Coordinates of C-alpha atoms and ligand atoms in Angstrom, one line a residue:
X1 CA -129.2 49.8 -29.0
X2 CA -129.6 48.8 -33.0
X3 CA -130.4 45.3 -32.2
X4 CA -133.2 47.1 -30.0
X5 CA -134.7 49.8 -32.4
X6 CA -135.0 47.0 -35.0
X7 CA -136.6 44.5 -33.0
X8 CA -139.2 46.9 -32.0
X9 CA -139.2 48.2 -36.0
X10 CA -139.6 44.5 -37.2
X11 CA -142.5 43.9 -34.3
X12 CA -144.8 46.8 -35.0
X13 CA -144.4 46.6 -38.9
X14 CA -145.6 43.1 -38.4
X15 CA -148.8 43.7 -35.9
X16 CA -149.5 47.1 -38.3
X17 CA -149.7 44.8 -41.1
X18 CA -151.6 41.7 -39.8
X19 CA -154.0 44.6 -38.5
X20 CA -154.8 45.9 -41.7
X21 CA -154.6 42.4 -43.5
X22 CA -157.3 40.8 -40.9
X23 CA -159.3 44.5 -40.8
X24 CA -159.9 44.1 -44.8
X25 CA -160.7 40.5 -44.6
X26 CA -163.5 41.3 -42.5
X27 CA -164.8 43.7 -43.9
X28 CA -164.9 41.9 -47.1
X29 CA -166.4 39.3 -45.5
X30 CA -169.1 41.1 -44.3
X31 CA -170.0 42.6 -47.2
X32 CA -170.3 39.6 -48.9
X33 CA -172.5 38.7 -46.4
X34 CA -174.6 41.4 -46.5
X35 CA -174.7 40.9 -50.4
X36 CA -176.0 37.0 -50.0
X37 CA -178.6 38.5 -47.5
X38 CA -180.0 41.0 -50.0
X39 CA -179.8 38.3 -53.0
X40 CA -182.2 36.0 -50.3
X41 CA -184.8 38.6 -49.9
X42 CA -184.8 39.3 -53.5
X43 CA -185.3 35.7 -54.6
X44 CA -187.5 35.0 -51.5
X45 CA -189.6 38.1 -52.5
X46 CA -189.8 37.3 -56.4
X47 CA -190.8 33.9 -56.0
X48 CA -193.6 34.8 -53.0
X49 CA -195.0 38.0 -54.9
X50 CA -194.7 37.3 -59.0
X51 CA -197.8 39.3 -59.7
X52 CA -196.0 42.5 -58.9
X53 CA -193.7 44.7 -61.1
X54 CA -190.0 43.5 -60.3
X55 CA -188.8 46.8 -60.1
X56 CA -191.3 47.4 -57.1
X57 CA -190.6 44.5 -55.7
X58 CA -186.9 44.7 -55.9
X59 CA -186.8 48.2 -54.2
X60 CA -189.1 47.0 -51.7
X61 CA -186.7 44.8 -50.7
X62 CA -184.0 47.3 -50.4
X63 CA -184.8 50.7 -49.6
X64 CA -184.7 50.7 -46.2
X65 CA -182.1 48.7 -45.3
X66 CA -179.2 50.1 -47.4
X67 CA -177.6 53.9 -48.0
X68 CA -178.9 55.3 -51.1
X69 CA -176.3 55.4 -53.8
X70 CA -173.9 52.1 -51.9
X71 CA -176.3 49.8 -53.0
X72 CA -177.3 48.6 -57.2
X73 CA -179.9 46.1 -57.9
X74 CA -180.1 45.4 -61.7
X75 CA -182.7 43.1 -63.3
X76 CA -181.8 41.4 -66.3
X77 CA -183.4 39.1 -68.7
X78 CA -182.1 35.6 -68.6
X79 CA -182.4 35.3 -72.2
X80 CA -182.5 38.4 -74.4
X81 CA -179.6 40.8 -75.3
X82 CA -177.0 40.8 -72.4
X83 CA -177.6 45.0 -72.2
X84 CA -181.3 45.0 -71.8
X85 CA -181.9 45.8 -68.7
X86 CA -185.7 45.2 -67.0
X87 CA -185.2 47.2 -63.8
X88 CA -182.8 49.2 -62.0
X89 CA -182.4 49.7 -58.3
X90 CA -179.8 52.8 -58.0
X91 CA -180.7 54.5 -54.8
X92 CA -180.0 57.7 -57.2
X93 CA -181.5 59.0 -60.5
X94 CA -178.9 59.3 -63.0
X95 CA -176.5 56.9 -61.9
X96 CA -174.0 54.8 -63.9
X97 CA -174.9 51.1 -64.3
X98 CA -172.8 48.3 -63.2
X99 CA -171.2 45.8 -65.9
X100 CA -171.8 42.6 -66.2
X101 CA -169.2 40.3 -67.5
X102 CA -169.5 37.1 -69.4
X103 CA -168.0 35.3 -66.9
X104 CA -171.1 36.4 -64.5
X105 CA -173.4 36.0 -66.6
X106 CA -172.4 32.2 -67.9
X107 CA -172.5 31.1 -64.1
X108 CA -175.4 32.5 -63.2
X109 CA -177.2 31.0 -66.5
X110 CA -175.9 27.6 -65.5
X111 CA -177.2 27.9 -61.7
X112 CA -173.9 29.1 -59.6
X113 CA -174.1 32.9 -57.9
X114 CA -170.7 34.9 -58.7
X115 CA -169.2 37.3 -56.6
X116 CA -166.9 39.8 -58.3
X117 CA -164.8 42.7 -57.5
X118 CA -165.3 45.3 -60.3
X119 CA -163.0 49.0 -61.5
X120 CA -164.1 52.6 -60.7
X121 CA -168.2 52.9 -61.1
X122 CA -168.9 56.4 -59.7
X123 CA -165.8 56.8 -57.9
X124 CA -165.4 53.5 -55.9
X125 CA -164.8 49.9 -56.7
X126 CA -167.8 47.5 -56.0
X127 CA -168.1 44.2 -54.7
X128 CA -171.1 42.2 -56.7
X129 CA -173.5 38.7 -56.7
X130 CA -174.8 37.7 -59.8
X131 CA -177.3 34.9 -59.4
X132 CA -180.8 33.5 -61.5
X133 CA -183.7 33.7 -59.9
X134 CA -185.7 31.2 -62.2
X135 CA -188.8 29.5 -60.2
X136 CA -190.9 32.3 -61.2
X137 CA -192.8 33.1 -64.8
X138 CA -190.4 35.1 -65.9
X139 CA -186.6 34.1 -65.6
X140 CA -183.8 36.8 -64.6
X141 CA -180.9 37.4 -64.2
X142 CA -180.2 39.9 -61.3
X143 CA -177.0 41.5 -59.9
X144 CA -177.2 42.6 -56.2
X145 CA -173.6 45.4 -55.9
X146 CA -172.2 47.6 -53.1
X147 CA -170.0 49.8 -53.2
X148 CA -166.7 49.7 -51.3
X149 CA -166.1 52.8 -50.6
X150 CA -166.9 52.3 -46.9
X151 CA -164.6 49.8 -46.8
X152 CA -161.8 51.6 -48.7
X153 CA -162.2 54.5 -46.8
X154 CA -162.2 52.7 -43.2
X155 CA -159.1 50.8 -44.3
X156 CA -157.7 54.2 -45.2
X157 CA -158.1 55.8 -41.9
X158 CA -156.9 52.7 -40.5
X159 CA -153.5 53.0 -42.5
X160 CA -153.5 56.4 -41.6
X161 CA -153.8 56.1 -38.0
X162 CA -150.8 53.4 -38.2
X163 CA -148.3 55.6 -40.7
X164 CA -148.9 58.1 -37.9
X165 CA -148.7 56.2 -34.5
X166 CA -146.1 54.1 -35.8
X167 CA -143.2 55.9 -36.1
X168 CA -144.3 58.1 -33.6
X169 CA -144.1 55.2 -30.8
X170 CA -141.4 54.0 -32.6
X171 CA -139.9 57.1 -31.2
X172 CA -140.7 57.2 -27.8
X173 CA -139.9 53.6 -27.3
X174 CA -136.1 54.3 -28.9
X175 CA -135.9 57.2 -27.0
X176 CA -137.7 55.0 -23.7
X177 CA -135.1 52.7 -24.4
X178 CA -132.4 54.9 -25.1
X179 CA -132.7 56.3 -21.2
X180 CA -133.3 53.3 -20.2
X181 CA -130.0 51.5 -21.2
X182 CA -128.1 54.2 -20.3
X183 CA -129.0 54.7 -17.2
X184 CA -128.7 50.8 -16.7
X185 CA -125.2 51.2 -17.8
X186 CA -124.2 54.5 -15.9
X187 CA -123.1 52.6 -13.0
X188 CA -120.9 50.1 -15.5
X189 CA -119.1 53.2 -17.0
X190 CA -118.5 54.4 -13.8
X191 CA -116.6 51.2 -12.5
X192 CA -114.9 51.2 -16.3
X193 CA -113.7 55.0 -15.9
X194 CA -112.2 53.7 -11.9
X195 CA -110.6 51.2 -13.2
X196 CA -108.8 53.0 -16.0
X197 CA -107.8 55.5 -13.1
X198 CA -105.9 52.6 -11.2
X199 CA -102.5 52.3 -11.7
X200 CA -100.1 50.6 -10.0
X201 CA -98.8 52.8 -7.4
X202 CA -102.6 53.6 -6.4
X203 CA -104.1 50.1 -5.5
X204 CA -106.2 51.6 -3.2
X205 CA -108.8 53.0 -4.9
X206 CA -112.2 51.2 -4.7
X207 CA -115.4 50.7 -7.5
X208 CA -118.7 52.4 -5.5
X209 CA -122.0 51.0 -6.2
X210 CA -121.3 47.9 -4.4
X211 CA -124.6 48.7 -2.3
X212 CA -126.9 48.1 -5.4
X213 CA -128.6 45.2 -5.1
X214 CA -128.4 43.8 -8.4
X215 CA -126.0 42.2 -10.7
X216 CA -124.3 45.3 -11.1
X217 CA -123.4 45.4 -7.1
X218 CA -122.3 41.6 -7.2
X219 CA -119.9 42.7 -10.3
X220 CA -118.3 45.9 -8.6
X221 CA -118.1 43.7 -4.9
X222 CA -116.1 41.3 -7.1
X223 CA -114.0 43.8 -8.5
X224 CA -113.2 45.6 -5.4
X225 CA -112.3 42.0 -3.8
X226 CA -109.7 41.2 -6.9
X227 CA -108.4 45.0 -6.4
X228 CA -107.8 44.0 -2.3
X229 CA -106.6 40.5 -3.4
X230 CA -104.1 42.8 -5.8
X231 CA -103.3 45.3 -3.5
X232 CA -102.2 42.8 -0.9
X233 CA -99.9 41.1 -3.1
X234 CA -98.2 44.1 -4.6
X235 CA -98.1 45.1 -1.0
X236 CA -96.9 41.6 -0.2
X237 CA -94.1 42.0 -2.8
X238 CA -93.3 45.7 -1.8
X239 CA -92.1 44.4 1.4
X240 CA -90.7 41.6 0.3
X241 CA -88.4 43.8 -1.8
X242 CA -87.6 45.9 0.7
X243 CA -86.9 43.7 3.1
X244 CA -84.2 41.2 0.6
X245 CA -82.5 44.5 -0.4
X246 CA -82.5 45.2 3.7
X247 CA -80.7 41.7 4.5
X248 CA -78.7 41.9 1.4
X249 CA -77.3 44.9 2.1
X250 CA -76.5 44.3 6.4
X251 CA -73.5 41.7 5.3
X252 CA -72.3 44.1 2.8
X253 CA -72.5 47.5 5.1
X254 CA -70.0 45.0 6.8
X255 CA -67.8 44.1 4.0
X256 CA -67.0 47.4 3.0
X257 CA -66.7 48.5 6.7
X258 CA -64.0 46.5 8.0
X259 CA -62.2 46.8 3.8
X260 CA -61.9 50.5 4.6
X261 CA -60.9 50.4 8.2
X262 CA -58.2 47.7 6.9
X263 CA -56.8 49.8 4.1
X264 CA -56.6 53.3 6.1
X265 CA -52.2 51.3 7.0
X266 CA -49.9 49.6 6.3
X267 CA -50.9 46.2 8.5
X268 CA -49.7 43.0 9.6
X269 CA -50.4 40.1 7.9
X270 CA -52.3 38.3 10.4
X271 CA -54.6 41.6 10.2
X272 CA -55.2 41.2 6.4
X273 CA -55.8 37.6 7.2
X274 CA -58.8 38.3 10.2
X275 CA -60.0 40.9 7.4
X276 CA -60.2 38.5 4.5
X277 CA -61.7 35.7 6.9
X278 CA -64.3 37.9 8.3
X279 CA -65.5 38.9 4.4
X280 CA -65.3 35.7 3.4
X281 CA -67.9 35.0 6.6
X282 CA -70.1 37.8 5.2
X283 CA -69.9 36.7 1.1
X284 CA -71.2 33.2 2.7
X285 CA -73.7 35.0 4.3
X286 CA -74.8 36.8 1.6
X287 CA -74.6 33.7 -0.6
X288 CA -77.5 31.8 1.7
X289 CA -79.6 34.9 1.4
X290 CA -79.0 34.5 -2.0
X291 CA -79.9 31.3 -2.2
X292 CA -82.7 31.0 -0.1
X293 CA -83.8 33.7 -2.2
X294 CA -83.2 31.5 -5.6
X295 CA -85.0 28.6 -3.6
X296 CA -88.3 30.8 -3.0
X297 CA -88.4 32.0 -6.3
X298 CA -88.7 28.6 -7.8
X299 CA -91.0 27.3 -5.7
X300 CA -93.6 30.2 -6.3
X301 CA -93.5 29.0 -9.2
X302 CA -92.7 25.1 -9.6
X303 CA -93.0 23.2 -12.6
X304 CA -95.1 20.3 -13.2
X305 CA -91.8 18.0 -14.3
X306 CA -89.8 19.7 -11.0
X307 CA -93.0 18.3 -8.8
X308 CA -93.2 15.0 -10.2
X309 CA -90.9 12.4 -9.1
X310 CA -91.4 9.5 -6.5
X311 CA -89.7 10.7 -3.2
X312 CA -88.9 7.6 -0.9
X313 CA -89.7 10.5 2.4
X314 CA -87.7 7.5 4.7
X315 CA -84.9 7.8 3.0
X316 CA -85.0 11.7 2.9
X317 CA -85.3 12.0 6.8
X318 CA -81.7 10.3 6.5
X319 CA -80.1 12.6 4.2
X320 CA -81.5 15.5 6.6
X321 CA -80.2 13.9 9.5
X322 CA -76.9 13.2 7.9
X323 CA -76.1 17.0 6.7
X324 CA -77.6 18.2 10.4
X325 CA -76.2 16.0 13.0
X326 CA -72.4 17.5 12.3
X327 CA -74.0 20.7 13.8
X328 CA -76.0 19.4 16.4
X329 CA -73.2 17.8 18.3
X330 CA -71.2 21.5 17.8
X331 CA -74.1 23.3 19.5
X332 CA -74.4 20.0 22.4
X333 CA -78.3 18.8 21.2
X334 CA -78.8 15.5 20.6
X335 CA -80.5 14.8 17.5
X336 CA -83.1 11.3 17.3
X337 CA -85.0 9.5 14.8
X338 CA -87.5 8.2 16.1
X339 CA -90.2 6.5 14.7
X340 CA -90.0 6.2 11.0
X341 CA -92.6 4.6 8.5
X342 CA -91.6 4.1 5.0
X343 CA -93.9 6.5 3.4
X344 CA -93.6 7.6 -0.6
X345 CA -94.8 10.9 -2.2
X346 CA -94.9 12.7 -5.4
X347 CA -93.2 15.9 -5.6
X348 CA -89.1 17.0 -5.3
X349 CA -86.5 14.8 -3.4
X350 CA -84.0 18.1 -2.8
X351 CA -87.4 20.6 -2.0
X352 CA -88.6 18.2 0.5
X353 CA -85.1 17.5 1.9
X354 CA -84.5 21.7 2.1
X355 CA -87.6 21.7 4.2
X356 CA -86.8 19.3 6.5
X357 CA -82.8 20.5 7.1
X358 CA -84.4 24.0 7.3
X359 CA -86.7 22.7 10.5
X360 CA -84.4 20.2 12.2
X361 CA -81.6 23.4 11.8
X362 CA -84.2 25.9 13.6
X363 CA -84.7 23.0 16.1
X364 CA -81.0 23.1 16.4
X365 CA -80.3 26.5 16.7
X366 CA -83.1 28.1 18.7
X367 CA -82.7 25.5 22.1
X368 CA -80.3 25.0 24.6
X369 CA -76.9 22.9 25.4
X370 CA -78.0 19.7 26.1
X371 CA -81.7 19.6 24.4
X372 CA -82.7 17.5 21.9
X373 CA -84.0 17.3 18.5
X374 CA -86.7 14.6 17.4
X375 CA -87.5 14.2 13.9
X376 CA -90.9 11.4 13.1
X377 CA -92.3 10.3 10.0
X378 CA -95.5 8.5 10.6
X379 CA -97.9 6.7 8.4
X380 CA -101.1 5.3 10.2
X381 CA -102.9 2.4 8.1
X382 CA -105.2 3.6 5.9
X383 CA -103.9 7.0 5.9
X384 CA -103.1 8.5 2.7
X385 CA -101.4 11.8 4.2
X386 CA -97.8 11.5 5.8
X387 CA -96.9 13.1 9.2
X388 CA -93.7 14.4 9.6
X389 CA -92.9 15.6 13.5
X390 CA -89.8 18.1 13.9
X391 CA -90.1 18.3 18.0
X392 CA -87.2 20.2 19.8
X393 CA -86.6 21.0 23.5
X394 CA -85.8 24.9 22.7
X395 CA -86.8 28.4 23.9
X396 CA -90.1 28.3 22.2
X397 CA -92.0 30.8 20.3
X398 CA -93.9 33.8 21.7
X399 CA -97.9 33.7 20.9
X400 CA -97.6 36.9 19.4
X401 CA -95.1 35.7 16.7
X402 CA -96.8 32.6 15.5
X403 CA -99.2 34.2 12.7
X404 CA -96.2 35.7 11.3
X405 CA -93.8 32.4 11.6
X406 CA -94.1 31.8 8.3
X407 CA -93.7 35.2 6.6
X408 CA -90.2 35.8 4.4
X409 CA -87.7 37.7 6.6
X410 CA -89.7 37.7 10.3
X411 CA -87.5 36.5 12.7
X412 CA -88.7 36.4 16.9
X413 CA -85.2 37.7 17.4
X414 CA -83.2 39.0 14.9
X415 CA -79.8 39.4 16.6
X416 CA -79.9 36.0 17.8
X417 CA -81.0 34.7 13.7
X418 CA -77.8 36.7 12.5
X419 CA -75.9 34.9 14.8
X420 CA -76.9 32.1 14.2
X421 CA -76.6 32.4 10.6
X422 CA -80.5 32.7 10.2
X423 CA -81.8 34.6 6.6
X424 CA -85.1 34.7 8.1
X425 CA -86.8 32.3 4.9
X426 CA -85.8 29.6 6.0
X427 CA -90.0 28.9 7.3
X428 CA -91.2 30.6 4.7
X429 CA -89.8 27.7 2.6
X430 CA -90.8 25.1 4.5
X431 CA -93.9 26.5 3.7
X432 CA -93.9 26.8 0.3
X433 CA -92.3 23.6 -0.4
X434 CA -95.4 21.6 1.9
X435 CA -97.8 23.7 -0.3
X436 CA -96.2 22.7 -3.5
X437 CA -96.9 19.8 -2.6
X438 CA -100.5 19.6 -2.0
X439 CA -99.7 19.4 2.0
X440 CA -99.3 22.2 4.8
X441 CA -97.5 22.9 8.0
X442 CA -98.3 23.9 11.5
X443 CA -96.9 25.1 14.4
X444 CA -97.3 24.3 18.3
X445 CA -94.8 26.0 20.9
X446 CA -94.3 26.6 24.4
X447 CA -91.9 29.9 25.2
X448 CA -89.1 28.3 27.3
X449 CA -90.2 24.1 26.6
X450 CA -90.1 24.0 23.4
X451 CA -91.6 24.1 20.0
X452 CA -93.7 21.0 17.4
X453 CA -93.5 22.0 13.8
X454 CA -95.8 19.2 11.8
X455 CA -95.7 18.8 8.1
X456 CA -98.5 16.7 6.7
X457 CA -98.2 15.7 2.7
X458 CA -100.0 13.7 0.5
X459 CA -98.7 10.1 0.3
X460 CA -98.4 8.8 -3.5
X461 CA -101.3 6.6 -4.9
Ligands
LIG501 N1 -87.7 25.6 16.6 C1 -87.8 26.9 16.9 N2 -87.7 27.3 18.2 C2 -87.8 28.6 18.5 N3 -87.9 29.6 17.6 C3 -88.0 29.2 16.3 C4 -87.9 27.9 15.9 N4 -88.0 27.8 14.5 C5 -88.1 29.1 14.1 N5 -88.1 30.0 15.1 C6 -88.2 31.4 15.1 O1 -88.8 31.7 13.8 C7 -87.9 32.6 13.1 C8 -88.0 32.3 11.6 O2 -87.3 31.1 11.3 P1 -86.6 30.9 9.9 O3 -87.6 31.4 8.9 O4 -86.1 29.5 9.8 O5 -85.5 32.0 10.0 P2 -84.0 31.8 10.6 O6 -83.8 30.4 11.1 O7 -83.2 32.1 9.4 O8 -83.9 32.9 11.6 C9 -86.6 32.4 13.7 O9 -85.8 33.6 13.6 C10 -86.9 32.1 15.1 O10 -87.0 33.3 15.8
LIG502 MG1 -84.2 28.8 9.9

């Protein structure tokens, strides 16, 4: 608002004054001009008419052209006392004579006309021409003045008029402006006094004036799009609590259930023992929650130096294999390699081995006695993204559950997870370590054939 009110201050100061500068100069300019006029007809008229008395002739020349009492002609003799004075040409009786300097008189005895601004005579400065007229018998010099009170006085009313407008528009452009910028920020307070109402536990709240089609509407349309994007994670992260202190808290519910029944007698030692085994069953449990739980947290988060390293993925499919096939054979699938390209990437050796334990072991787990397993790593020529193929010969997945495959915690069938050891984040991983690495993962199934989970990842340059 300052930087406005002074602009417009510094603008009109600037045209008032170049207004009144130029104004003056013309007027000036004109009068001057008038001035040399007069002085032609006066030397024109002497020269064309010497026979005649110079004061008739000299008022001849100016009487009705000029105001009576703005104009002074005064005749002079060139040579003679400086005061005499031949004839005057006042307009009015009485009237005070002009001066006339040295200075004048020295240029006009040597041939140059002199214009000169002189003080107060009768009340107003005058502007004058001192010239020679000396073609003619007689030789004089004659001073042609005006007064400049017209001009003063129009300048006056000029500087008047702009002490008065001035500030005046000066006023109703600050207050103009004044409206003006607050009504152009009403709608910015507005979304400022929302968003100091939104707290945490109130995501839901929204910024209006998204309909205005201006800058403003683009900036709250924005904002509301953050507050969704916000709202969903803290949603996102709501649940997610909810559900970890859910699955946390199943195994333990267990614990202390069968602890209490146990300690209510005295009891065999082969009782304690099933006890103690059974805990120790849930503590394991609870420590692959725990971890998985560790596992996430990292990877939400992964370092550059954690994502860095070479991984040979070859020799990773082997390591998988090797920690998985002990369980295959228990559960009677038969677990193959097949194809496998020697493919290298950037990114973590023991992240991109979790993933692919975490998919051959659902592979495992959710099919039958008998099925199979087949893990492929493929790298066509030229290709600069490596496939990796986790294929099994399962129960498949419903349609319904495949957009939530990937979530933390969603499980088609939980009993059958818990049995099976399942946490539940065991996709959810998989997911987050392909997205760490620049890659993704996708998922094709058939309910009661089977299920393809493919992982695609950048290869190294
Ligand atoms: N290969 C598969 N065949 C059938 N169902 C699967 C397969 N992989 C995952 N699922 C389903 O997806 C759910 C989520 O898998 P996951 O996140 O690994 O959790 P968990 O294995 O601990 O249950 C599983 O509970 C299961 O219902
Ligand atoms: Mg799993």
């Amino acid at each position: 608002m300052t930087w406005y009110v002074g602009t417009v201050v510094v603008v009109m100061a600037a045209f008032s004054l170049l207004l009144y500068l130029s104004l003056r100069r013309s007027l000036l300019a004109s009068t001057d001009e008038a001035l040399r006029n007069t002085a032609q007809d006066i030397t024109t008229a002497l020269i064309e008419e010497h026979d005649e008395a110079v004061g008739v002739i000299v008022s001849e020349c100016i009487t009705d052209k000029h105001h009576a009492g703005q104009v002074q002609v005064l005749v002079r003799p060139a040579f003679g006392p400086p005061d005499q004075i031949l004839a005057v040409f006042t307009g009015e009786p009485a009237a005070e004579s002009l001066p006339l300097t040295a200075a004048a008189r020295g240029g006009a005895l040597r041939g140059s006309a002199s214009f000169e601004t002189s003080g107060p005579v009768r009340g107003s400065a005058w502007r004058t021409l001192t010239f020679a007229v000396r073609d003619v018998g007689a030789q004089y010099i004659i001073q042609v003045g005006m007064s400049l009170k017209p001009v003063t006085e129009t300048l006056r009313r000029l500087a008047v008029t702009l002490l008065v407008s001035v500030p005046l528009l000066l006023a109703v452009l600050t207050l103009f402006g004044y409206f003006f910028i607050r009504g152009a920020f009403q709608p910015v307070r507005r979304m400022v006094a929302t968003v100091h109402s939104i707290r945490a536990d109130d995501l839901s709240r929204r910024v209006t004036d998204v309909e205005s089609p201006d800058e403003i509407g683009e900036l709250a349309a924005t904002f509301n799009a953050m507050l969704g994007r916000i709202e969903r994670a803290f949603d996102e992260v709501r649940q997610f609590s909810s559900d970890a202190a859910h699955e946390l808290k199943t195994p333990l519910t267990a614990l202390r259930g069968e602890m209490e029944v146990a300690l209510r007698k005295e009891r065999e030692p082969a009782e304690y023992r099933a006890v103690l085994a059974s805990g120790l069953e849930e503590a394991a449990k609870l420590e692959r929650i725990i971890d998985d739980l560790l596992l996430l947290a990292r990877t939400d988060a992964p370092s550059s130096t954690l994502m860095n390293e070479p991984v040979a993925l070859d020799e990773v499919v082997l390591e998988a294999h090797e920690e998985t096939c002990m369980q295959a054979e228990r559960m009677g699938v038969s677990l193959i390699l097949n194809k496998l390209d020697q493919v290298g990437i950037k990114g973590n050796a023991m992240l991109v081995r979790r993933l692919l334990v975490n998919l051959i072991d659902n592979g495992v787990k959710y099919n039958r006695p008998g099925g199979n397993v087949s893990v492929t790593l493929g790298l066509e020529p030229g290709d600069n993204e490596a496939r990796l193929v986790v294929e099994d010969t399962g129960i498949g997945i419903p349609a319904e559950s495949l957009p939530h495959l990937f979530d933390r915690f969603y499980r088609v069938d939980k009993a059958r997870s818990r049995d099976v050891g399942g946490t539940g984040l065991g996709l959810a991983i998989v997911k987050r370590v392909a997205e760490a690495h620049g890659g993704m993962v996708t998922v094709e199934s058939k309910p009661g054939k089977g299920s393809r989970f493919t992982v695609v990842l950048p290869v190294a340059d």
